[in-house]
Amino acid sequence: MRLIKGLFFFLLLCSCDKNTDPANTNNEVKNGALVLCEGLFQHNNTQLSYINFENHEVENGFFLNRVGRQLGDTGNDIKRYGDKIYIVINVSSTIEILDAKSFESLKQISMMDGSTAKQPRNIDFYENHAFISCFDGYVDVIDTSSLELTQRIQVGANPDQIMVIDQKLYVSNSGGLNYPQMDSTVSIIDLNSLNEIKKIDVGLNPGPICADDVGNAFVISRGNYGNIPSKLIKIDTDIDEISEEFNFSISGIEKFGNKFLINFVNSGSGNNMIALFNPLNGVIEDNSFISADQIETLYGIQYNEISDKLYLMDAMNYTNTGYVFEYDAMGNFLNSYHVGLNPSKILFFE
Amino acid sequence: MRLVIISCLWIGSHCIGQKSTIQEMKEVVISYSLDTILSSNEWESLDSDDIQGLQANDAGDLIQKLTSTSIKSYGGLGGLKTVSSRGLGASHSAIVADGFSIQNTQNGQVNLGQIHADNIQQIIGGTNQSVSLMLPISAQVSGSQFSMETFENHFGNNGLQFRIIGKQGSFNQLGSYGTMKYSNKKFLMSAHGSYRKTNGSYPYTIQNGSQTIEDFRLNNDYEDHTWGFTSGFKGRRSFFRLGFLQKNFDQGVPGAVILYNSSADERLTSSDNSIFGDYTTKGNSTNFRAFFKLNENQLHYRDPNFLNTDGGISDMYKNRSLQVGANLVKKFHDQFKVNLGLEQIQSQLTVDNPNFARPIRAHHYGLIGADYEFANKMNLKLEISSQFINENNLNGMSAINRFRLNPFVKWSSKEYNFKFIQEFWYRSSFRMPSFNELYYNNIGNTSLLPEDAHQINYGWSIYPIHSKNYQLFVRQNFYTNFVSNKIVAIPTKNLFIWSMQNVENARILGTDIKIGSHWNISKNIKTKIDVNYSYQSAVDISEKSSPTYGDQIAYIPLHTGNVDLSVIYKSIGIRFSNYALSSRYALNENIEENKVNGFIISTLSTYYTWNTKQSHSITLRFTIKNLLNESYAFVRSFMMPQRNYLIVLKYAFN
């Protein structure tokens, strides 16, 4: 047997690898950011990349290096609430909860309903509850102290984005798994009674939600990626009715001070632009606030209020490892960081 | 997720004889005799001894023993298994059984895991039309061809023959195969049936960081049954065959091993019905074959846990095709012959989902070639083929009609009394996008271009020793291929919105070497050693600015190899078979995170045959597969079985 193994040993030699970043398992995390890199479906390669803004080093495999195992398949959201970090893993159907200082794993919550994966998508918080949209048509409520599931609230089809605004939870029911007959509603859950109190029809395939400084909710109706274009819908949260519609082709939205950065397609040039949108008067104030020329596939925009810097995430062609680009608040390029596959969300540490 | 699952469903016999002969459909070679020198094709094929010695579960297990092939297996009996050759995609490979193409226009790939190996008598792989000029034109103009011959569909002169096989193996694997064949100088009548079943719940080990996970594959059960009959009439120079074949499959779709989520409930049920027939004449100067094959494939895909408002998916696909064609080889004198061919394949896909396209494709093939031999030593072959594809979608936008001309040029020389052969050839070919790639809901792209391939090859083969008791054969090929407009599924809006795109170009540089040795040590002891090794550097040359420019293409191994040793002593035989695959990358970016480990899989098989004077024989075989108990995967997260066992009892009459 040894002879056979020896005979084939040379066959197992492989070409040189272009591995990028050495592991650094320093637990002291400050002035940095954890980047959730979604990975690719059925590859079990979701990872956290840690960017150190002081020395500009990147540690890929941050979770693996500290917890000793992989995050799983297709990470979808990461948020910090109190002294805990919550990571939502969609295809593995888990919620990973880490201590926000030691980065020790506190718990892995399996999001299975019998033999069916609930496929959690996004998370938000209110008082001592975490709310998690699950693609099986529910919002799961988890007690942030006991880390136990306490309730399931039925909403629309394939709920996706989720946001707490003034004691209410706004849930965009994408219905994405019913293509081409997708959902078009936003569910509103009263966070005191934990019941769905209303559904608003906002247009096909509701997605990202953002709130302005006066409590209005803005929801992107993503259309069908074909003949039904996307648009931005403004909801007056006092009466939970649509108050305005903006018919430009928009795919992303991020709060930036008292304004929004939006990713939209310029109807004139057809170019993908990152624009500055004023939610108070509904005007695009700067069509091209940040040049996206060096970005192949814009996959996320995030603003760090404390450092007053902007971050754009580039998913490249979705199968090559991505980049995070750093800009100052005026939209001037500062740095770029090579991170994992499909970076989509950032958690900042001061 | 559904999109990816569906995409996963998817899917010159220049003999060294001492005179030049017209290439023709070869009769089954079942021989261990070294009385005649074995041809290059015979060295490049697996014969019945090889096939029985390997105790393969399916045709994919056999094809992986041929040089320059890469198998992609998603695991388990009946699981999706495809073959690609020399860095070309699996859809460039034509699979032919008994002269009839096995096709699937819906997904463009043939699942070799569903072709059982019990009745395969010979299998030949080729890239330069060396298999046969009587194969359907659609196969001849493909990037590579793999041709199988089965027991039931060939004329012999043995009168009544029976074969009955029973199997039992690990993971509750059960198998049976029975055939009855009567053939003489004028008639062929055969009927056969087979059954395979396993629960597929094999253990696997997977590394998760510092943790080692040991678990069992779930929802990996498989059951199939096949039956068919063939009848034929044979004249002095011609024969006619007509046959029917039905295959039924029911299987779980286990999917990838997903960390922390073992749920898997998808199922596939399919049935495949074929009626086929051909008429062949073989004369001194003219060979002619006309054939047809009518096929209907029904596939029922179910996912009860798909999170849509219907409470799951239950889609029925019906893929029908009619293939008709004719081949003619005319020899004008000893040095010159011409071959002609025409073929048409009419395909149609219907789906019970009203949102799905209803495509109809008419694929027309034409071919003309000439072959001239100089001084009985050199041979020049020129050929050009045409293809016109007419697309018509009855429910939505149609893909664009295509017309292509593809040349094939080959020069060969035979020196030193045919013991040293060289050949140089160039072939251009293409493969059409499948119906799924063109039309599947939101991922299909009707603007897709065909995927083009250009192959250039230089090869030599030598017979340094050929005596009555010992033969040695060495062959080596050097090749370079270019593939453009590779069809790849990529996310376009986000990770859940995928689309098919022509986005990649690839350059392949490779070599393969084959060393075959047959040695009859004594009257009672015969040995056979086959070694092959393939090197394939298949790199992405799509965009110089891309981070993957120059990187090895995903899932194409740099190194593959086989070392097989068999010894027969009287009625006892033993075969030790080893298959090695170097590490590959799951994605085109050649970084450590994307690496899929290489492996060596060893199979040990022994048998004993009891022969009686009345032409009855009983053979008992025992096989240990994955002898070293390797934990391995061809495709990331699709774990393969570890060590497992198979016992086979075979009864044969005549």
CSV table of C-alpha atoms in Angstrom, one decimal, chain A residues 1 4-5 7-20 38-45 47 60 64 68-74 76 90-94 96 108 110 112 115-119 121 135-136 157-158 177-181 222 225 299 316-321 338 341-342, chain B residues 1 4 8 208-211 255-261 263 265 305-310 355 441-442 490-498 533 546-549 551 558-563 576 578 580-583 585-587 589-595 598-600 602 627-628 630 636-638:
chain,number,residue,atom,x,y,z
A,1,MET,CA,0.0,0.0,0.0
A,4,ILE,CA,1.1,2.7,-4.3
A,5,LYS,CA,0.9,5.8,-2.1
A,7,LEU,CA,3.8,6.1,-6.7
A,8,PHE,CA,1.0,8.6,-6.6
A,9,PHE,CA,2.5,11.0,-4.2
A,10,PHE,CA,3.7,13.3,-7.0
A,11,LEU,CA,0.2,13.3,-8.5
A,12,LEU,CA,-1.0,15.1,-5.4
A,13,LEU,CA,1.3,18.0,-5.7
A,14,CYS,CA,-0.5,21.0,-6.7
A,15,SER,CA,0.1,24.4,-8.2
A,16,CYS,CA,1.2,27.3,-6.0
A,17,ASP,CA,-1.6,29.0,-4.2
A,18,LYS,CA,-2.3,32.7,-4.1
A,19,ASN,CA,-3.3,32.8,-0.5
A,20,THR,CA,-3.4,36.3,0.7
A,38,GLU,CA,-21.4,35.6,2.6
A,39,GLY,CA,-19.4,32.9,0.7
A,40,LEU,CA,-21.2,30.9,-2.0
A,41,PHE,CA,-24.1,28.6,-1.8
A,42,GLN,CA,-23.2,24.9,-1.0
A,43,HIS,CA,-19.6,25.9,-0.3
A,44,ASN,CA,-19.8,26.3,3.5
A,45,ASN,CA,-17.5,29.2,3.2
A,47,GLN,CA,-16.4,33.9,6.9
A,60,ASN,CA,-9.6,36.5,7.0
A,64,LEU,CA,-12.6,30.1,12.4
A,68,GLY,CA,-12.3,26.7,15.9
A,69,ARG,CA,-15.1,25.9,13.4
A,70,GLN,CA,-16.7,27.4,10.3
A,71,LEU,CA,-19.6,29.7,10.3
A,72,GLY,CA,-21.4,27.6,7.7
A,73,ASP,CA,-23.2,28.3,4.4
A,74,THR,CA,-24.3,31.7,3.2
A,76,ASN,CA,-26.7,37.0,5.6
A,90,ASN,CA,-29.1,31.5,5.9
A,91,VAL,CA,-28.5,28.1,4.3
A,92,SER,CA,-27.0,26.5,7.4
A,93,SER,CA,-30.0,28.0,9.2
A,94,THR,CA,-28.3,29.1,12.3
A,96,GLU,CA,-24.2,32.4,15.8
A,108,GLN,CA,-25.4,28.5,18.1
A,110,SER,CA,-30.4,26.0,15.1
A,112,MET,CA,-34.9,24.4,12.0
A,115,SER,CA,-36.8,18.9,9.1
A,116,THR,CA,-37.4,22.2,7.4
A,117,ALA,CA,-34.7,24.9,7.5
A,118,LYS,CA,-36.3,28.2,8.4
A,119,GLN,CA,-33.6,30.0,6.4
A,121,ARG,CA,-32.2,36.3,6.7
A,135,PHE,CA,-37.8,32.7,4.7
A,136,ASP,CA,-40.5,30.3,5.8
A,157,ALA,CA,-44.0,35.2,1.9
A,158,ASN,CA,-40.2,35.0,2.3
A,177,LEU,CA,-39.1,32.1,-3.9
A,178,ASN,CA,-42.3,32.5,-5.8
A,179,TYR,CA,-40.7,34.1,-8.8
A,180,PRO,CA,-42.3,35.4,-10.9
A,181,GLN,CA,-45.3,35.8,-8.7
A,222,ARG,CA,-37.1,45.7,-6.4
A,225,TYR,CA,-35.4,42.5,-12.5
A,299,TYR,CA,-22.6,44.5,-3.0
A,316,MET,CA,-16.3,41.2,-7.9
A,317,ASN,CA,-17.9,38.4,-10.0
A,318,TYR,CA,-19.3,36.7,-6.9
A,319,THR,CA,-16.9,33.8,-7.2
A,320,ASN,CA,-13.7,35.7,-6.5
A,321,THR,CA,-12.8,37.1,-3.1
A,338,HIS,CA,-8.9,42.5,0.3
A,341,LEU,CA,-15.9,36.0,-0.7
A,342,ASN,CA,-18.9,38.3,-1.2
B,1,MET,CA,-31.4,27.5,-4.0
B,4,VAL,CA,-28.6,25.6,-8.1
B,8,CYS,CA,-27.0,20.2,-10.5
B,208,ASN,CA,-14.9,21.6,10.1
B,209,GLY,CA,-12.0,23.7,11.4
B,210,SER,CA,-10.6,21.8,14.3
B,211,GLN,CA,-13.7,19.6,14.5
B,255,GLY,CA,-27.4,17.9,-2.0
B,256,ALA,CA,-24.2,19.1,-0.6
B,257,VAL,CA,-23.3,18.4,3.0
B,258,ILE,CA,-24.3,21.7,4.6
B,259,LEU,CA,-22.8,22.5,7.9
B,260,TYR,CA,-25.3,22.5,10.8
B,261,ASN,CA,-28.2,21.7,8.4
B,263,SER,CA,-32.3,18.6,6.0
B,265,ASP,CA,-36.0,16.2,1.1
B,305,ASN,CA,-39.7,21.9,1.8
B,306,PHE,CA,-39.1,24.6,-0.7
B,307,LEU,CA,-40.3,27.8,1.0
B,308,ASN,CA,-42.8,29.1,-1.6
B,309,THR,CA,-46.5,29.7,-1.1
B,310,ASP,CA,-47.4,26.5,-2.9
B,355,ASN,CA,-44.2,29.8,-16.5
B,441,ASN,CA,-37.1,30.5,-15.6
B,442,ASN,CA,-35.1,33.6,-14.6
B,490,ILE,CA,-23.1,33.2,-12.2
B,491,PRO,CA,-25.1,35.4,-9.8
B,492,THR,CA,-26.0,38.7,-11.5
B,493,LYS,CA,-28.1,40.7,-9.1
B,494,ASN,CA,-27.2,39.0,-5.8
B,495,LEU,CA,-26.4,35.5,-4.7
B,496,PHE,CA,-30.0,34.4,-5.2
B,497,ILE,CA,-30.4,35.8,-8.7
B,498,TRP,CA,-28.3,33.7,-11.1
B,533,TYR,CA,-1.2,9.5,-16.3
B,546,SER,CA,-9.1,39.4,-13.5
B,547,PRO,CA,-7.6,38.0,-10.3
B,548,THR,CA,-8.2,34.5,-11.7
B,549,TYR,CA,-6.3,35.2,-15.0
B,551,ASP,CA,-5.5,30.3,-12.5
B,558,LEU,CA,-3.7,19.1,-12.8
B,559,HIS,CA,-2.9,15.4,-12.4
B,560,THR,CA,-4.9,12.3,-12.8
B,561,GLY,CA,-3.7,8.7,-13.0
B,562,ASN,CA,-4.6,5.1,-12.9
B,563,VAL,CA,-2.5,2.0,-12.0
B,576,PHE,CA,-5.9,-4.2,-7.9
B,578,ASN,CA,-6.0,2.6,-8.2
B,580,ALA,CA,-5.7,9.2,-8.2
B,581,LEU,CA,-6.8,12.7,-8.6
B,582,SER,CA,-4.8,15.7,-7.5
B,583,SER,CA,-6.2,18.6,-5.6
B,585,TYR,CA,-10.2,24.2,-6.8
B,586,ALA,CA,-13.9,24.6,-6.2
B,587,LEU,CA,-13.8,28.1,-7.7
B,589,GLU,CA,-9.6,31.6,-7.8
B,590,ASN,CA,-6.6,29.4,-6.8
B,591,ILE,CA,-6.5,30.2,-3.1
B,592,GLU,CA,-6.3,27.8,-0.1
B,593,GLU,CA,-9.9,28.3,0.9
B,594,ASN,CA,-11.1,27.0,-2.5
B,595,LYS,CA,-8.9,23.9,-2.5
B,598,GLY,CA,-6.8,15.2,-3.9
B,599,PHE,CA,-7.3,11.5,-3.2
B,600,ILE,CA,-6.3,8.0,-4.2
B,602,SER,CA,-8.0,1.7,-4.5
B,627,LEU,CA,-9.7,0.0,0.3
B,628,LEU,CA,-7.8,2.7,2.2
B,630,GLU,CA,-10.3,7.6,2.2
B,636,ARG,CA,-16.8,20.1,-2.6
B,637,SER,CA,-19.3,19.1,0.1
B,638,PHE,CA,-20.5,16.1,-1.9
